[in-house]
XYZ file of C-alpha atoms in Angstrom:
270
model
C -15.354 11.904 -3.903
C -14.197 10.081 -6.976
C -12.075 7.086 -7.933
C -8.798 6.904 -9.783
C -6.682 4.104 -11.197
C -2.943 3.817 -11.535
C -3.019 1.400 -14.451
C -5.370 0.576 -17.335
C -7.241 3.864 -16.964
C -8.399 6.215 -19.740
C -5.864 8.790 -18.501
C -2.670 8.732 -16.432
C -3.257 9.139 -12.716
C -1.835 12.671 -12.629
C -4.408 13.761 -15.216
C -7.182 12.122 -13.224
C -5.994 14.067 -10.171
C -5.913 17.276 -12.193
C -9.437 16.748 -13.518
C -10.749 16.221 -10.007
C -8.786 19.215 -8.740
C -10.400 21.423 -11.385
C -13.797 20.271 -10.152
C -12.986 20.826 -6.453
C -11.696 24.343 -7.164
C -15.201 25.340 -8.193
C -16.301 24.266 -4.700
C -13.552 26.331 -3.019
C -11.837 23.162 -1.784
C -8.099 23.631 -1.284
C -6.956 20.112 -0.467
C -7.522 16.570 -1.647
C -6.913 13.163 -0.131
C -5.652 10.270 -2.222
C -6.201 6.929 -0.525
C -3.811 4.149 -1.651
C -6.060 1.096 -1.809
C -3.169 -1.354 -1.709
C -2.377 -4.144 0.724
C 1.420 -4.117 0.393
C 4.028 -1.315 0.380
C 5.257 -2.194 -3.101
C 6.432 -0.040 -5.979
C 2.957 1.363 -6.649
C 2.700 2.720 -3.108
C 6.283 3.820 -2.526
C 7.165 5.147 -5.988
C 4.421 5.252 -8.614
C 1.718 7.156 -6.729
C 4.127 9.774 -5.282
C 5.596 10.216 -8.773
C 2.150 10.838 -10.279
C 1.400 13.356 -7.530
C 4.667 15.123 -8.282
C 3.800 15.312 -11.998
C 0.454 16.851 -11.071
C 2.243 19.262 -8.745
C 4.558 20.443 -11.511
C 1.734 20.789 -14.025
C -0.309 22.967 -11.696
C 2.767 24.865 -10.589
C 3.650 25.979 -14.116
C 0.225 26.960 -15.370
C -2.741 28.899 -14.091
C -5.692 30.866 -15.396
C -6.426 34.605 -15.094
C -9.356 33.675 -12.858
C -6.929 32.139 -10.404
C -4.892 35.357 -10.388
C -8.014 37.422 -9.700
C -9.050 35.104 -6.897
C -5.623 35.360 -5.287
C -5.540 39.177 -5.600
C -8.903 39.364 -3.865
C -7.601 37.121 -1.125
C -4.469 39.254 -0.712
C -6.557 42.425 -0.596
C -8.733 40.995 2.160
C -5.626 40.028 4.097
C -4.145 43.515 3.693
C -7.325 45.199 4.888
C -7.549 42.859 7.859
C -3.971 43.554 8.896
C -4.473 47.288 8.594
C -7.537 47.130 10.823
C -5.884 44.984 13.450
C -2.485 46.731 13.455
C -1.776 48.215 16.898
C 0.075 51.499 17.518
C 3.751 51.054 18.261
C 4.035 47.752 16.452
C 5.726 47.598 13.111
C 4.160 45.072 10.799
C 5.304 44.596 7.288
C 2.423 43.693 5.053
C 3.052 41.001 2.477
C 4.110 42.405 -0.850
C 1.764 41.587 -3.676
C 3.707 40.499 -6.690
C 2.804 42.043 -10.001
C 3.027 39.596 -12.835
C 3.445 41.147 -16.249
C 2.355 37.847 -17.778
C -0.829 37.620 -15.760
C -3.012 37.453 -18.861
C -0.893 34.765 -20.464
C -1.111 31.064 -19.701
C 1.924 29.314 -18.339
C 3.242 31.831 -15.801
C 4.707 30.537 -12.564
C 2.161 29.295 -10.095
C 4.246 30.488 -7.120
C 3.389 34.051 -8.065
C -0.256 33.348 -7.377
C 0.662 31.900 -3.995
C -2.404 29.683 -3.909
C -1.701 26.564 -1.825
C -2.999 23.236 -3.079
C -2.372 20.318 -0.757
C -2.691 16.610 -1.384
C -2.964 14.368 1.662
C -1.641 10.860 1.150
C -2.803 8.523 3.944
C -0.988 5.228 4.584
C -1.868 2.292 2.343
C -4.865 0.280 3.539
C -2.820 -2.842 4.294
C -0.960 -0.981 7.041
C -4.103 -0.590 9.153
C -3.570 -2.287 12.542
C -7.038 -3.846 12.350
C -6.461 -5.552 9.000
C -5.759 -8.827 10.798
C -9.094 -8.531 12.591
C -10.865 -8.183 9.262
C -9.093 -11.249 7.884
C -9.957 -13.190 11.030
C -13.635 -12.979 10.100
C -12.786 -15.153 7.079
C -11.084 -17.795 9.237
C -13.295 -18.193 12.293
C -16.356 -19.711 10.522
C -14.222 -22.447 8.913
C -12.772 -25.535 10.562
C -9.278 -26.310 9.298
C -6.102 -27.854 10.722
C -3.900 -25.151 9.200
C -4.274 -22.034 7.077
C -2.298 -20.526 4.232
C -2.426 -16.767 3.801
C -1.536 -16.243 0.148
C -0.549 -12.804 -1.123
C 0.742 -11.456 -4.409
C 4.194 -11.053 -2.898
C 6.914 -8.473 -3.417
C 10.497 -8.816 -4.597
C 11.496 -5.696 -2.670
C 13.551 -6.227 0.454
C 11.156 -6.345 3.393
C 8.170 -6.014 1.071
C 6.493 -9.119 2.488
C 7.137 -8.360 6.149
C 3.622 -7.017 6.612
C 2.139 -10.329 5.376
C 4.320 -12.305 7.763
C 3.249 -10.096 10.672
C -0.423 -10.450 9.757
C -0.095 -14.241 9.628
C 1.442 -14.214 13.115
C -1.360 -12.001 14.384
C -3.987 -14.295 12.845
C -2.359 -17.349 14.407
C -2.461 -15.689 17.813
C -5.997 -14.301 17.630
C -7.627 -17.322 15.943
C -5.582 -19.966 17.782
C -4.752 -21.774 14.564
C -1.625 -22.469 12.534
C -1.199 -19.871 9.775
C 1.493 -20.097 7.094
C 2.267 -17.738 4.228
C 2.569 -18.302 0.493
C 3.001 -15.927 -2.431
C 1.869 -15.876 -6.019
C 4.880 -14.139 -7.578
C 7.726 -15.145 -5.233
C 8.540 -18.294 -3.224
C 7.240 -20.059 -1.288
C 4.326 -20.623 -3.651
C 1.012 -22.271 -2.839
C 1.899 -25.685 -4.287
C 5.146 -26.067 -2.359
C 3.556 -24.884 0.880
C 0.709 -27.412 0.563
C 3.174 -30.212 -0.216
C 4.933 -29.517 3.080
C 1.678 -29.387 5.068
C 0.434 -32.645 3.554
C 3.718 -34.373 4.436
C 3.315 -33.060 7.991
C -0.067 -34.769 8.239
C -2.546 -31.924 7.841
C -5.808 -33.096 6.252
C -7.946 -29.920 6.256
C -6.210 -26.846 4.881
C -7.728 -23.389 4.664
C -6.535 -20.962 1.983
C -7.122 -17.253 2.478
C -6.324 -14.990 -0.512
C -4.882 -11.719 0.797
C -6.367 -9.615 -1.979
C -8.844 -6.771 -1.920
C -11.160 -8.000 -4.677
C -11.686 -10.856 -7.098
C -9.567 -10.684 -10.209
C -7.247 -12.582 -12.496
C -4.907 -13.767 -9.739
C -7.693 -14.918 -7.409
C -9.219 -16.837 -10.329
C -5.821 -18.420 -10.955
C -5.556 -19.332 -7.268
C -8.962 -21.043 -7.458
C -7.785 -23.012 -10.511
C -4.622 -24.018 -8.675
C -6.622 -25.229 -5.671
C -8.781 -27.350 -7.989
C -5.637 -28.896 -9.459
C -4.273 -29.604 -5.981
C -7.579 -31.219 -5.012
C -7.064 -33.730 -7.813
C -3.476 -34.357 -6.742
C -4.509 -34.788 -3.104
C -8.030 -36.268 -3.154
C -7.884 -37.133 0.549
C -7.159 -33.533 1.552
C -10.026 -31.130 2.147
C -9.300 -27.587 0.986
C -11.248 -24.550 2.159
C -10.752 -21.589 -0.185
C -12.212 -18.326 1.109
C -13.028 -15.173 -0.813
C -10.872 -12.005 -0.845
C -11.694 -9.094 1.437
C -14.292 -7.598 -0.905
C -16.024 -4.226 -1.029
C -17.541 -4.414 2.431
C -18.604 -1.875 5.014
C -15.852 -3.159 7.296
C -13.188 -2.393 4.683
C -14.652 1.076 4.185
C -14.370 1.663 7.922
C -10.644 0.894 7.787
C -10.242 3.475 5.017
C -12.115 6.031 7.098
C -9.900 5.282 10.099
C -6.752 5.968 8.075
C -8.126 9.294 6.908
C -8.749 10.362 10.475
C -5.656 8.929 12.141
C -2.962 10.721 10.174
C -1.306 11.073 6.815
C 1.637 12.531 4.955
C 1.119 15.554 2.733
C 2.284 16.769 -0.655
C 2.116 20.558 -0.937
C 1.541 21.545 -4.536
C 2.570 25.057 -3.709
C 4.206 26.438 -0.604
C 3.657 30.125 0.147
C 6.872 32.122 -0.035
């Protein structure tokens, strides 16, 4: 297991995948799983990560080493011997033809000719887990507040914030408390949402950042809450921490790996 980053990394994600793939090949591992640690189905999840996987796929597809050719020929030979031993009289079985590559000792020949499958499993993004609301509820239940604001980064994509709205409804039902949504990058923002709640008479307001870890935006949210505390000195604000690197979050990741995923085949046998 290793970690990769989509942005601000020493290498592009497709190169990070390739480096890890080179390592796993030495362990005779033929598939990898890339876990999207994102809470929303934004551009990173729907476009950027699949695009990086496709770049990796093309890079591996168009280049291979002589060692890979030798490994595949050995595998084909074992398959041929096995079929010959198990072939029954009266049945006509056509053995797979082994392609001869005149460029086998040169780098850059087509990977299809090696016929070595490499598969990348791409589980759903972590925010899609049905128990995400349960994990967030553990942040709400210890705190007494008249109403809560679930604040997320927000997405400008059509339907990109639907998952946040559904989670807020689930939290309201399970925790028996009013839960509203706000977004950092799109309206309604935190300030406007609090203005409405204050006008409606709420005096204790909980604020739950829907973020995986602390970072620049969560720091900015904390600063904004401090500013709002000065504007509304009679209002008590309860700002919780993000989800954090907890065992419970790791369990959700494990569940997604076991429950199902989509796959990118780097090479399909022909």
